[in-house]
Each structure stands twice: as C-alpha cells, then as structure tokens.
Coordinates of C-alpha atoms and ligand atoms in Angstrom, one line a residue:
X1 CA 0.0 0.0 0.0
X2 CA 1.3 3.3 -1.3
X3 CA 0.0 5.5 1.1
X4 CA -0.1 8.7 3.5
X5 CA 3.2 8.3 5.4
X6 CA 4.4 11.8 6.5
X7 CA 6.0 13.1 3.2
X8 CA 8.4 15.9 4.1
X9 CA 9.1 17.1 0.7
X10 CA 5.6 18.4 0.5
X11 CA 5.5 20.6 3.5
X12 CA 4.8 17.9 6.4
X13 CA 1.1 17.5 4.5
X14 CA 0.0 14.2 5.0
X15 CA -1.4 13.2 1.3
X16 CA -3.7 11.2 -0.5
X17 CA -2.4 8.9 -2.9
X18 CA -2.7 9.5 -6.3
X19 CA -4.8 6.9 -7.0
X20 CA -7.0 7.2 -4.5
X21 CA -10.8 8.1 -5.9
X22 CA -12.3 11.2 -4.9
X23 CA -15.5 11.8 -5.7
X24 CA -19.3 12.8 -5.0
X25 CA -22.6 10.9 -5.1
X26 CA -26.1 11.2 -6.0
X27 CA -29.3 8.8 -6.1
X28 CA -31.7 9.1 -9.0
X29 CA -34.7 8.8 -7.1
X30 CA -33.2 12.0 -5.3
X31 CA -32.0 14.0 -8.2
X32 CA -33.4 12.7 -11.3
X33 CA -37.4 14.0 -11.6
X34 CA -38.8 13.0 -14.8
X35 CA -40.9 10.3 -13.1
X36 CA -43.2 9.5 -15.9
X37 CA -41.2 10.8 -19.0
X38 CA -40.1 8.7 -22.2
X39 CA -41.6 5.2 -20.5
X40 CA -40.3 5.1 -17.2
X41 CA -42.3 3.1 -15.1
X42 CA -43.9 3.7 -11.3
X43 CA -41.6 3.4 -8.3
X44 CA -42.3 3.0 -4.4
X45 CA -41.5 6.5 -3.9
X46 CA -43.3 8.0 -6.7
X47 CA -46.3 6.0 -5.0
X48 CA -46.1 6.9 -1.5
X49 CA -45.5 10.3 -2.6
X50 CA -48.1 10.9 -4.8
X51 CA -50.7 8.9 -3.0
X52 CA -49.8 9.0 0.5
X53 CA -51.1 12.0 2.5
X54 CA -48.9 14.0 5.5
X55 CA -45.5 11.2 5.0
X56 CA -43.1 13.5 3.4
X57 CA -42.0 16.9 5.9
X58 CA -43.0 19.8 3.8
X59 CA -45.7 17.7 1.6
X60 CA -42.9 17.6 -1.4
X61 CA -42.4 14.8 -4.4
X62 CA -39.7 13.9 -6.2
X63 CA -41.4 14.3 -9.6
X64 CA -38.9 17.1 -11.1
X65 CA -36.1 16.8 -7.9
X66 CA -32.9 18.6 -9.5
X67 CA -34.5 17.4 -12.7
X68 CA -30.8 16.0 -13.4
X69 CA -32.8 14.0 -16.4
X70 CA -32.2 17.1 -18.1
X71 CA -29.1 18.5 -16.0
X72 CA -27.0 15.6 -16.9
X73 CA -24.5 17.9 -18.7
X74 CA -24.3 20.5 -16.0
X75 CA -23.9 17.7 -13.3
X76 CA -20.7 16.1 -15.1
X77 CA -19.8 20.1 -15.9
X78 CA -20.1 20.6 -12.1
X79 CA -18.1 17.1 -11.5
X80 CA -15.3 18.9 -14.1
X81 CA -15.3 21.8 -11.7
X82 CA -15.3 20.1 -8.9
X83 CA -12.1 17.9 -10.1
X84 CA -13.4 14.7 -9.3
X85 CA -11.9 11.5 -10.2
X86 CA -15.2 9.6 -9.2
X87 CA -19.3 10.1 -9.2
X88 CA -20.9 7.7 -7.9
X89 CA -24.9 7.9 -9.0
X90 CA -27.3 5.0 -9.2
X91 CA -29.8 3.7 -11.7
X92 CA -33.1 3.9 -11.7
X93 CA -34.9 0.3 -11.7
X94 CA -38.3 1.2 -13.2
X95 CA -36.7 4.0 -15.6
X96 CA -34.6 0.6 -17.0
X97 CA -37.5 -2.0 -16.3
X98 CA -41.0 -0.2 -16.5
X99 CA -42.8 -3.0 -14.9
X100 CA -39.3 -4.5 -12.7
X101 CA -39.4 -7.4 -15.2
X102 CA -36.9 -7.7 -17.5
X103 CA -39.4 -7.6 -20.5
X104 CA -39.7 -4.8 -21.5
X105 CA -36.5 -2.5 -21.4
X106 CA -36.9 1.0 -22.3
X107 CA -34.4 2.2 -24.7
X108 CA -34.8 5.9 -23.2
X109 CA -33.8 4.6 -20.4
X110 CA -30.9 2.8 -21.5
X111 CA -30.2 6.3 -23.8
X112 CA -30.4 8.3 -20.2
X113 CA -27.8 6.1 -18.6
X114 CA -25.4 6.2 -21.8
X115 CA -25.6 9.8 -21.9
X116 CA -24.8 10.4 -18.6
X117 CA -21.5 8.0 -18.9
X118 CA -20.5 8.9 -21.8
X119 CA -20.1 12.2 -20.8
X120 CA -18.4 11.8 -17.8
X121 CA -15.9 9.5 -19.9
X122 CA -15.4 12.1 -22.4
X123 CA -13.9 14.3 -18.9
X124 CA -11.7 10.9 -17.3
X125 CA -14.2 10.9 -14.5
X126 CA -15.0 7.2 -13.4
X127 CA -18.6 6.5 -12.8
X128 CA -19.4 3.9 -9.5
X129 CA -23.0 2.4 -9.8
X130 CA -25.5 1.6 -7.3
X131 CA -27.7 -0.7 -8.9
X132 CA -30.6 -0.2 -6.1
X133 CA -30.9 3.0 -4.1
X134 CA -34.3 2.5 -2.7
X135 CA -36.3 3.0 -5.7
X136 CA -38.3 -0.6 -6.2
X137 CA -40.5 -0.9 -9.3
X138 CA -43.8 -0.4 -7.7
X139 CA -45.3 -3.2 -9.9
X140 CA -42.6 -5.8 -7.8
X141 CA -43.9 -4.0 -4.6
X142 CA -47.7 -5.0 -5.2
X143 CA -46.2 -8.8 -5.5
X144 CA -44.7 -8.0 -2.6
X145 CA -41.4 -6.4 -3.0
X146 CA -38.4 -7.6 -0.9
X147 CA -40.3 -10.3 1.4
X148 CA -40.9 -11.9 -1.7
X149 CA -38.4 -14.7 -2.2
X150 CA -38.5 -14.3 -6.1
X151 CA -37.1 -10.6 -5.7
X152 CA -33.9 -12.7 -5.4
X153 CA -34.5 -13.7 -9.3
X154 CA -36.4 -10.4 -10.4
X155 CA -32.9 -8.3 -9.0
X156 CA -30.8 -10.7 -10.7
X157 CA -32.3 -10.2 -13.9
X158 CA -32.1 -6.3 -13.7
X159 CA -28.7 -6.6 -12.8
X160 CA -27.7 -8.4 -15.5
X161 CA -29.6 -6.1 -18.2
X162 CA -26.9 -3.6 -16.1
X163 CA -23.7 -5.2 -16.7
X164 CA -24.8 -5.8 -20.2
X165 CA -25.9 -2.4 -21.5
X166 CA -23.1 -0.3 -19.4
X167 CA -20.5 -2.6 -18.2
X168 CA -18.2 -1.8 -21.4
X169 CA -17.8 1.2 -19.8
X170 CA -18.3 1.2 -15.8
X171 CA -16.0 -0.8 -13.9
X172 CA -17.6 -0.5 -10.5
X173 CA -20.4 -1.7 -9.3
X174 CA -22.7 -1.7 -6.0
X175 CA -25.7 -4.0 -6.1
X176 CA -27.6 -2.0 -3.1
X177 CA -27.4 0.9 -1.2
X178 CA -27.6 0.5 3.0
X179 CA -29.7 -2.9 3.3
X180 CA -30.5 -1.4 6.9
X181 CA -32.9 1.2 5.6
X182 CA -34.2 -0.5 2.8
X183 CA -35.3 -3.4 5.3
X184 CA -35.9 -2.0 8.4
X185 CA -36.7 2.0 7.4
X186 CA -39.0 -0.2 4.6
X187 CA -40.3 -2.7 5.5
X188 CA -39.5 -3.4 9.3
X189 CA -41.2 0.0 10.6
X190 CA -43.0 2.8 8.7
X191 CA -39.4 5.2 8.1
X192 CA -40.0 5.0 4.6
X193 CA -41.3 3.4 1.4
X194 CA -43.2 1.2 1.2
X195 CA -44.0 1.5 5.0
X196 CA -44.9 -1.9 5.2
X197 CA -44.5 -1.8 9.2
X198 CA -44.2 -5.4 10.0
X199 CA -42.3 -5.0 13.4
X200 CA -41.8 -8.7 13.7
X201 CA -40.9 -9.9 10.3
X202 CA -40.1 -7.8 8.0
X203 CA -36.5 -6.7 8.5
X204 CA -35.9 -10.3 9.0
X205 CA -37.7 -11.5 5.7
X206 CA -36.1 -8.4 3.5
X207 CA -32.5 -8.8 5.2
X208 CA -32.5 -12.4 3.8
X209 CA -33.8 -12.0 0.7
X210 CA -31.8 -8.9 -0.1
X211 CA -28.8 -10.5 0.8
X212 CA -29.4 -13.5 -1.8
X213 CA -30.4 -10.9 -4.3
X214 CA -26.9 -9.3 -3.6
X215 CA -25.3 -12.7 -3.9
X216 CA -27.1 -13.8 -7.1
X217 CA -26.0 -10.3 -9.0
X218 CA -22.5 -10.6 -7.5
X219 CA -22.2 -14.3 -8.8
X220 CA -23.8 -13.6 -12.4
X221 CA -21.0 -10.5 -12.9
X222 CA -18.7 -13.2 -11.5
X223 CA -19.4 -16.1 -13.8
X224 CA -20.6 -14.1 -16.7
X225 CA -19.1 -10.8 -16.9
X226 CA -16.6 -10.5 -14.9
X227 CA -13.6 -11.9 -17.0
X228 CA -14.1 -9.7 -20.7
X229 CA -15.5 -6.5 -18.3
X230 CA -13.0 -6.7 -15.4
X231 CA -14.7 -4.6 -13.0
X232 CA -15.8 -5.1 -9.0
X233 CA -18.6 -5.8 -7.6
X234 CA -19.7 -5.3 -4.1
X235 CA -22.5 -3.9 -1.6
X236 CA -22.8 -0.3 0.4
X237 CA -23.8 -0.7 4.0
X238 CA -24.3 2.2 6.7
X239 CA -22.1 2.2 9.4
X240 CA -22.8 4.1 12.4
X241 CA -20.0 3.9 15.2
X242 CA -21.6 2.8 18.1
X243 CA -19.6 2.9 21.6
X244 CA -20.2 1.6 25.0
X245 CA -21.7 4.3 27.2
X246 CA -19.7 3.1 30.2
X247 CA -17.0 0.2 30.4
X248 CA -18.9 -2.0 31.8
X249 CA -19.5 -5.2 30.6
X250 CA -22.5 -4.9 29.8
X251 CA -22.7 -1.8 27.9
X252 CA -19.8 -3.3 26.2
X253 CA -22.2 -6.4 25.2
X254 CA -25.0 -4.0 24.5
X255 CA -22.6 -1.9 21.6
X256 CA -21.5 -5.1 20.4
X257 CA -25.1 -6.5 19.8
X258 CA -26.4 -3.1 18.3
X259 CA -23.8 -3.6 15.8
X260 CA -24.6 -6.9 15.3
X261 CA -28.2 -5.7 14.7
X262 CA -27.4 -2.4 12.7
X263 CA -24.9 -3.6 10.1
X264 CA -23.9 -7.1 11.2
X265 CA -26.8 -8.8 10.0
X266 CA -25.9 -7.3 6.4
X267 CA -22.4 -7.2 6.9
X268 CA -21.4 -10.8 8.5
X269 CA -23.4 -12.8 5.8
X270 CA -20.8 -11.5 3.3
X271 CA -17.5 -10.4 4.9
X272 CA -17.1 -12.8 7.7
X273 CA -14.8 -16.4 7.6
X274 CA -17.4 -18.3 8.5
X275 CA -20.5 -16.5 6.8
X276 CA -24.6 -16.4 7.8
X277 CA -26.4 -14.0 10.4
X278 CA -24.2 -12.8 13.5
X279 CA -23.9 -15.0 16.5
X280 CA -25.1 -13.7 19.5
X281 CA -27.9 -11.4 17.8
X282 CA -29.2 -14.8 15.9
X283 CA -29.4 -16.1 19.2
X284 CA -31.2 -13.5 20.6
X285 CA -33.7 -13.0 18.0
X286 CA -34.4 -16.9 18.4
X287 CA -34.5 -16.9 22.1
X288 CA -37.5 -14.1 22.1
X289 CA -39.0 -16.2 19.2
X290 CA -39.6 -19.0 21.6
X291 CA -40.3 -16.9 24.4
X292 CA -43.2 -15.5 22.5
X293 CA -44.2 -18.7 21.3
X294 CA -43.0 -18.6 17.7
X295 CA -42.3 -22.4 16.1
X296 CA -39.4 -21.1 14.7
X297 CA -36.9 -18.0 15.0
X298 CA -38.4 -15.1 13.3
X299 CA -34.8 -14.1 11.8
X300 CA -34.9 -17.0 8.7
X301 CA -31.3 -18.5 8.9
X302 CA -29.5 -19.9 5.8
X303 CA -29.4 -23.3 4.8
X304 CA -26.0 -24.1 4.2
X305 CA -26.1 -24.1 0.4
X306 CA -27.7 -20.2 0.9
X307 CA -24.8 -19.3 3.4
X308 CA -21.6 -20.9 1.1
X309 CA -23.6 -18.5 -2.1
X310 CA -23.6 -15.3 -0.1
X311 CA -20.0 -15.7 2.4
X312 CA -17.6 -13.9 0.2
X313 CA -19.5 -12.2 -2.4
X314 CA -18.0 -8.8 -2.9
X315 CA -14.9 -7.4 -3.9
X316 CA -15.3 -4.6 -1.9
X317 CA -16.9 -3.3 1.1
X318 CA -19.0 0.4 0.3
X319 CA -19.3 2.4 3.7
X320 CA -21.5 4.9 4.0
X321 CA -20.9 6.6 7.4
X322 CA -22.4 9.7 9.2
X323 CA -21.7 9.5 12.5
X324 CA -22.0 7.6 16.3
X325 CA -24.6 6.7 19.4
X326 CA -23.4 5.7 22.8
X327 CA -25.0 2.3 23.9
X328 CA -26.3 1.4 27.1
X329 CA -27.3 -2.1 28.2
X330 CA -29.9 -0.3 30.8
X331 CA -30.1 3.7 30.3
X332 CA -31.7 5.7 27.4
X333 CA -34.4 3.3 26.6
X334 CA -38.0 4.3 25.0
X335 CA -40.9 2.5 24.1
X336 CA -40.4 -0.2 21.4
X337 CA -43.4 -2.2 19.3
X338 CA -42.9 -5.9 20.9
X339 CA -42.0 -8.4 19.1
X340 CA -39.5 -6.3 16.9
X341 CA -35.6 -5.4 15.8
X342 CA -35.6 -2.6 18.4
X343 CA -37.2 -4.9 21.0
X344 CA -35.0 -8.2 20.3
X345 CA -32.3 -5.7 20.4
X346 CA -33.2 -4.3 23.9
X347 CA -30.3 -1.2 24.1
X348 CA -30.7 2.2 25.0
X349 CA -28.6 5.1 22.8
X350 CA -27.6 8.9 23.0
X351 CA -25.6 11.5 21.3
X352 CA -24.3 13.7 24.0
X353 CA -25.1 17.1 24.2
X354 CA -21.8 18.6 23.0
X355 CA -21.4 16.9 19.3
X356 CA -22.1 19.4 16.7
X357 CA -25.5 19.3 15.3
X358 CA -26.7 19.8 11.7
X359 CA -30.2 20.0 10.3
X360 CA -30.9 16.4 10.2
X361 CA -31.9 14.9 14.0
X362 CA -29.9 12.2 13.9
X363 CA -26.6 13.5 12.5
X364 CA -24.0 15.1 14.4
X365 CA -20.5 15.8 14.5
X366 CA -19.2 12.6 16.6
X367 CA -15.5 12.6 17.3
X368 CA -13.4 10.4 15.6
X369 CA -16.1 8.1 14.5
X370 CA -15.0 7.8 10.8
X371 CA -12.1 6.3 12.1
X372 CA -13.2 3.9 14.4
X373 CA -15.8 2.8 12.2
X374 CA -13.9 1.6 9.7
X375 CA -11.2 0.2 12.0
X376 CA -13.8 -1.7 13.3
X377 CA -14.9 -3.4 10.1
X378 CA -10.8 -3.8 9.3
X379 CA -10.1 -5.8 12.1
X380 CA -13.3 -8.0 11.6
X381 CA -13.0 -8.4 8.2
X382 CA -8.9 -8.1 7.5
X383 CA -7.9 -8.0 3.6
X384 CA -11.2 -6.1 2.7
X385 CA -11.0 -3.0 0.3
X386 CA -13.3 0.0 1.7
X387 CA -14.5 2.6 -0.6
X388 CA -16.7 5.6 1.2
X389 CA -19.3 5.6 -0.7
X390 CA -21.3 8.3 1.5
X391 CA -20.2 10.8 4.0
X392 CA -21.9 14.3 4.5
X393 CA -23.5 17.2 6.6
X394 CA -26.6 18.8 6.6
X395 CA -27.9 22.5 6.7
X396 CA -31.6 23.6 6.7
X397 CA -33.1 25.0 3.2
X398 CA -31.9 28.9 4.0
X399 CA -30.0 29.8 0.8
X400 CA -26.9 30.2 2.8
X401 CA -23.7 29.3 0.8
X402 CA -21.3 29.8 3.6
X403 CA -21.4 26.2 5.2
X404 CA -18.3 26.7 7.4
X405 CA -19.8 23.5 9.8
X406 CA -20.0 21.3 6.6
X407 CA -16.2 22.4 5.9
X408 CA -15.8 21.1 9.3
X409 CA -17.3 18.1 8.9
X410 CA -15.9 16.9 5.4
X411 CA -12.1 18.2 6.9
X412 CA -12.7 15.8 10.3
X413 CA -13.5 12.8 8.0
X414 CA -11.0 12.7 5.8
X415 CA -8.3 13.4 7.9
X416 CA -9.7 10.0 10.0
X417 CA -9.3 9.0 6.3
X418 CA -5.4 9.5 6.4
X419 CA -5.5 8.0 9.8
X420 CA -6.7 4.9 8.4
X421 CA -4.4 4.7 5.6
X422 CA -1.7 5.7 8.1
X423 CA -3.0 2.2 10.0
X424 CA -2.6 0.3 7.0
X425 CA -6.6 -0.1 5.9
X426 CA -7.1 -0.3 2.3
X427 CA -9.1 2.5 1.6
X428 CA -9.2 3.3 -2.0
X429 CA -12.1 6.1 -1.8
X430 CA -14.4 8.6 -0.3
X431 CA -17.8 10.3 -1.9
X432 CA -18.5 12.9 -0.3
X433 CA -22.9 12.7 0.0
X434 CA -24.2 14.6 -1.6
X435 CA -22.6 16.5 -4.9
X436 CA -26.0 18.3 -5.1
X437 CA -28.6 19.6 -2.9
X438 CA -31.6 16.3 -3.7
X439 CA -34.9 15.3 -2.3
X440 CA -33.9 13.8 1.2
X441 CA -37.0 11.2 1.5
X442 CA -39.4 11.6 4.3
X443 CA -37.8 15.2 5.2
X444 CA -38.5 16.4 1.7
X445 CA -36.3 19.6 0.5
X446 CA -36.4 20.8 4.3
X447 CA -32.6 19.3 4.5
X448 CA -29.8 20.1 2.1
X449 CA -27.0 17.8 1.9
X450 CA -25.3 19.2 -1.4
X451 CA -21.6 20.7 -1.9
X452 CA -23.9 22.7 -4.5
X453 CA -27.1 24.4 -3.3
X454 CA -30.1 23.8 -5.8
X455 CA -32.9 26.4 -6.3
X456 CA -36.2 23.5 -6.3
X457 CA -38.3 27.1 -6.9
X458 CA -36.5 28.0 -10.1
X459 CA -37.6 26.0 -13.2
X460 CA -33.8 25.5 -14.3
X461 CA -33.2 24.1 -11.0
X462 CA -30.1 26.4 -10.8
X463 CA -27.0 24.9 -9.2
X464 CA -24.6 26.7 -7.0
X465 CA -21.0 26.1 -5.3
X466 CA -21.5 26.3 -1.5
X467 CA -18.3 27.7 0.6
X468 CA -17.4 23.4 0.8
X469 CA -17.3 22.9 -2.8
X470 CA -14.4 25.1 -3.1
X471 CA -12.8 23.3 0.2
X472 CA -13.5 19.9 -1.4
X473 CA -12.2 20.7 -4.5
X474 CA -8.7 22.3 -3.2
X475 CA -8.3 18.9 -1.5
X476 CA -8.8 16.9 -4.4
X477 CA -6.6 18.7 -6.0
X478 CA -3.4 18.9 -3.9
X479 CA -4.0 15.4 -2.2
X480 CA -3.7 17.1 1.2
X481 CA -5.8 18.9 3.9
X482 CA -5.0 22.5 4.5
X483 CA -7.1 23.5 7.7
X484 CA -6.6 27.0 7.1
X485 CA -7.7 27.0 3.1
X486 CA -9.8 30.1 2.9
X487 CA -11.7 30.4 -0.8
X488 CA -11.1 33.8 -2.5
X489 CA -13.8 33.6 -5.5
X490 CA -17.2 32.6 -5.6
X491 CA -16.7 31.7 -8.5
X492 CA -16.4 28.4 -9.8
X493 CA -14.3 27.4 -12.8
X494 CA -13.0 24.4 -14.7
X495 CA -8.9 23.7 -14.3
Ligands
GBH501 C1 -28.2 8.3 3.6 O1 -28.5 7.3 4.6 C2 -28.9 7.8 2.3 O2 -28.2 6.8 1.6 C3 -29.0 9.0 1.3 O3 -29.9 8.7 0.3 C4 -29.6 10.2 2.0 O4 -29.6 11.3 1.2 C5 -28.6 10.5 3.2 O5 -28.7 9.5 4.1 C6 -29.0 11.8 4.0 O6 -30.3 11.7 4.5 O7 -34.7 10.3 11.0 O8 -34.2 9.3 13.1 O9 -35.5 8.1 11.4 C7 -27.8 7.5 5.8 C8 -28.4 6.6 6.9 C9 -30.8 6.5 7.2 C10 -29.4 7.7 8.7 C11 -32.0 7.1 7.8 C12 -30.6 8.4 9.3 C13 -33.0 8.3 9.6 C14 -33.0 8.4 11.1 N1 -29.6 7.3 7.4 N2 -31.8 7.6 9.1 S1 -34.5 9.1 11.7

C-alpha cells in the first residue's frame, strides 16, 4: 500500500495517494425528476409520494427533484469543476424496467444512462453504480417487493440487463445501497417506502432475501461478466459507530449487539470467515421467538447451500458513514413495538449534548467516528477494500452558501481517512454525500445535503457552489488537507 506516510518534501502534508478516488454521489430517485417521461415506469416513492397523505416533511415529491434528467450535462460540468476523479450515481430500476421485469426494457432509459457515462468518460471521471438506491419498481412491490423470495430472481435479472448495457464502460459496481434502511426504514417499521411496518418480520424477511439478491448479481457478474468487463462488484452498507456508554460489561455487550443488529446482519453474511447471520444477535432473536411462542426463530437462517452462495461475495466493502450513538445495556431506553428489531435488540442510545448538530436529527459531528468505524470493520473483516461511498452534513433550506460546519465536517473525516491509511486499511475512496442539494425522502427539500445548493423554486433548478465545494475541490486537488484554506472567489471554474 502506497500511502499517507508523512512526506516531508511536500511541506509535512500528510497526502492522498494519487490513485486514490475522490469523488461525489447522488441517487436518481433523489436528483433525477422525470418520473413518468419517455416510459419510465412507477416506483415506491413516486407512490407513496403521490398517493400518501402528510409522510413526506414539507408535503414535497420527487417528480422534477434537480431534474438531473435534463441537467446531466451540467452535473458532469459541475463534477469537471469540482475535479473529481469519481461520481458515484445509481440507476433507476423502473426507468430501466418499466414494470421490474426484464421484459420490457426502455431504450430511453438505457439512452439516459449512456448519456450520462458517456459524458463523464469524455472528462476521465470514473462512474461507480449503485444498482438499487431505494427505488423498487412499484409493480414488484404489489407482489410484494423484498419479502418476496423471487425478488432474489427479479434483481438478478435487472442486474444483468446492467452489466450488459453499461458494463463496457463502468467498472464498478454496488448492487444495493444500506440494506438497513431499505429493510428496516422499509419494510420493518413505517421510516420509509413502502412502509410496510411489519415490526416482527419484515427486517428479518427483506434482510434475507436482499442478501441473496446481492449474492445472485455478484455471482452472475462473477461467472458471466466478470472476465471480458474486469470490474468489482460489491455492496454499500451504513455504518454508524456505536460505543459503549460506560466500560462496563455490559454496555460493552449491548454496543456489540447493536452492531450486530445495525450492520452485522448485512455485513457478516458476506464479509465474515465463516458466513450467515451474526452470532449472539441470531441467538437473541431466536431466544424471544420461543419466548413469544414462535415455532421457529423469526430471523430466517441460511441453509447451508444459501450461506456458502452469499459468504464472500464482494470485492469490496462500500461504507456509507455519518456519524455515532453511545450504547447502554440499561439507560436511554423508549418504548419499542414488541416483538420487533428494536425490542430483540433491547439497548438504550444517546448522542451527547456537545457533538455538533446539523439540520438532520440524527446526525452530528461525533468525534473520531470515521475512524473507528472503519477500523472496526478492518479488524473484523482483515484484507477487505473500503470505498466511502457516502459521508456528509446537513444544513436547513436557508439559501446560505457559507457552510463553514460542513467544511468542518468533510475536513474531520478525511483526515480519519489518512488515519486509516496511516494504520494500514485499504481504503481506495471517499464520496462525499451529496454532490448536489436532492430530495432527502421523508424530510422532503427541508434538508440540504449538497456541496452545491439547488434552487427547487426556479424552473432550471439552478445549481450553486457552496463555501465546501471550493474546500472539497482544493483537496482533491493537492492530495492534502490544509485546515486554514480560505476560498477567495465565488466563482467556480474548470482547471
Ligand atoms: C443516507 O443514509 C442515504 O443513503 C441518502 O440517500 C440520504 O440522502 C442521506 O442518508 C441523507 O439523509 O430520521 O431518526 O428516522 C444514511 C443513513 C438512514 C441515517 C435514515 C438516518 C434516519 C434516522 N440514514 N436515518 S431518523
């Protein structure tokens, strides 16, 4: 590993290497708009949006978003001026697959895509895909969506009409976007689409299937595309840090089981020696099965064909991280729907009172948590490649362009970032989340999470460099982190 050793002929900076990826991400559901142009079909969002009443925060839809459909060329001119190496978008299922089935594709679709890659290729910036960023066809969703055990098959197929329209041309690939939400925020509780709210089962049923799903597109790109396409494949998970409130044993058992529960059961399955659901949360779960008077645990385990298909199916490990929660085995706890995650779980959490705090509840500015994170997952799962595949701050919708507490935050990460190359982790990238201002799901356009503000009131959906844009771009460009960078110009240019 070529990495950030101290480096004296450059001034003391600690550096990036060179061919480390730097870049920004987006989601289409959260950027693109044109939700029913040129054949695309009906997605869980578009549905809950449009036909669910008081969900979303300030009663918004993502039916134009940043209208990126049309802004394609002054996103990649805003990823030229940014410097990136990287942007890392994902594809929209039912823009590809109208109905989710692979029969029929639309071409405009495919023509959107193309476009889009194209165009970034013409500038040398490399395009990461996330095949699945919440957006199910809503015609799978009536069959059931993701505690349907045929999902497994219906993702496969998409995933292969992927790698066999773009793969010429993208070399890295992530099959879903933070399992956690999609099955508990989806389908465990009522976070997000397609509330299904089944507290008992339904993080259980989607965690399982999802994770075959994963294994079944990893395996096709293996065996079938792998060899003449020579990209990666692997899976972004969201990774709090969570630490012990106290020393105390048990808080120390309770951070170790809420990791188990938060990221373990999507993480283990895949990254671990010996593969399926982790240990002492598996037990757990079935021990409150019985206890209720379940027949059988009501987290489904592997049979051992299952677990052999998914243990070792990536080639990298995507980390999206935000930021930590203290865990206590007895403090901190609220009411919880019994059975469920939260209740089999049975921890208490905090963020003290002193951590920064941006516009989103749940996301402050936790010490050092980048870093152990990571470190973490690196001494678990030794040998693995981490990209960051998210990492961001949020401000409220005031047009303010001076984001001095996102400068802050992006600065603290990625100097845990040279920490960890420091400590020997293979890190070969970081996204900063997001490149542009995008509809942020249930909270609507009340949170901004963009290096570039976007004006949702003016038709062109104008796009403008924030105070961190400038900050991000005079790292990517010098490989280093000067604290005391100041920007001179509001004005952004192209080197
Ligand atoms: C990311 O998830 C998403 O991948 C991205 O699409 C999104 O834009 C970004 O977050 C910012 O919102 O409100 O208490 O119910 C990060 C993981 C999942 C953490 C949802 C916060 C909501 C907690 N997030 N979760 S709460």
């Amino acid at each position: 590993l070529t990495v950030a050793s101290r480096d004296v002929s450059v001034n003391h900076w600690r550096r990036f290497p060179e061919d480390f990826l730097f870049g920004c991400g987006t989601a289409a559901h959260q950027v693109e708009g044109a939700w029913h142009l040129d054949g695309k079909g009906e997605n869980i969002w578009d549905h809950l949006t449009h036909f669910t009443i008081g969900k979303i925060k300030d009663k918004s839809n993502a039916k134009i978003a940043a209208d990126s459909y049309h802004n394609y060329m002054r996103d990649v001119e805003i990823m030229r001026e940014l410097g990136l190496d990287a942007y890392r978008f994902s594809l929209s299922w039912a823009r590809i697959l109208p109905t989710g089935f692979n029969n029929p594709v639309n071409p405009a679709g495919i023509a959107y895509y193309n476009n889009l890659i194209d165009e970034m290729l013409t500038y040398n910036i490399t395009p990461i895909i996330t095949l699945y960023h919440w957006d199910l066809p809503q015609k799978l969703q009536d069959l059931g969506g993701f505690v349907n055990p045929l999902i497994v098959n219906w993702f496969e197929d998409y995933a292969r009409i992927a790698f066999m329209n773009f793969g010429n041309r993208v070399k890295h690939w992530i099959t879903f976007n933070e399992p956690r939400e999609i099955c508990h925020d989806g389908y465990g509780s009522a976070n997000k689409a397609p509330l299904l709210n089944s507290a008992a089962f339904g993080t259980y049923l989607c965690a399982k299937h999802l994770l075959l799903a994963h294994a079944n597109a990893y395996h096709a790109y293996k065996n079938d595309f792998q060899r003449h396409q020579g990209g990666q494949c692997g899976i972004t998970i969201s990774v709090h840090w969570f630490e012990p409130a106290t020393n105390q044993t048990e808080d120390v058992f309770a951070a170790e089981l809420t990791k188990q529960a938060e990221w373990g059961l999507y993480a283990e399955p895949i990254f671990s020696a010996k593969g399926g659901f982790p240990k002492d949360f598996s037990k757990r779960v079935a021990k409150k099965s019985k206890d209720q008077g379940y027949s059988k645990s009501r987290l489904p385990e592997f049979n051992k064909q299952e677990k052999h298909w998914v243990r070792g199916s990536y080639d990298f490990f995507g980390v999206n991280h935000y930021t930590a929660w203290k865990i206590s085995a007895t403090e901190y706890k609220y009411y919880v729907e019994v059975p469920s995650i939260r209740h089999d779980l049975d921890v208490g959490f905090y963020q003290p009172k002193d951590w920064p705090s941006s516009a989103s509840s749940w996301l402050k500015r936790a010490p050092n948590s980048l870093f152990n994170a990571i470190m973490d997952l690196h001494k678990r799962y030794p040998n693995v490649i981490f990209y960051i595949t998210e990492n961001g701050w949020s401000t409220t919708a005031t047009h303010v362009l001076t984001d001095d507490k996102r400068v802050a935050y992006h600065r603290a990460a990625l100097e845990n970032v040279l920490d960890l190359l420091e400590a020997g982790v293979n890190v070969k990238g970081y996204m900063a989340w997001s490149m542009i201002d995008s509809f942020e799901w249930m909270e609507g356009y009340t949170e901004r999470f963009g290096l570039y503000h976007v004006d949702f009131n003016s038709p062109a959906r104008t796009r403008t460099p924030r105070k961190s844009a400038f900050v991000y771009k005079h790292i990517v460009k010098n490989r280093h982190i000067d604290p005391n960078y100041e920007p001179k110009t509001k004005i952004m240019t192209i080197d």
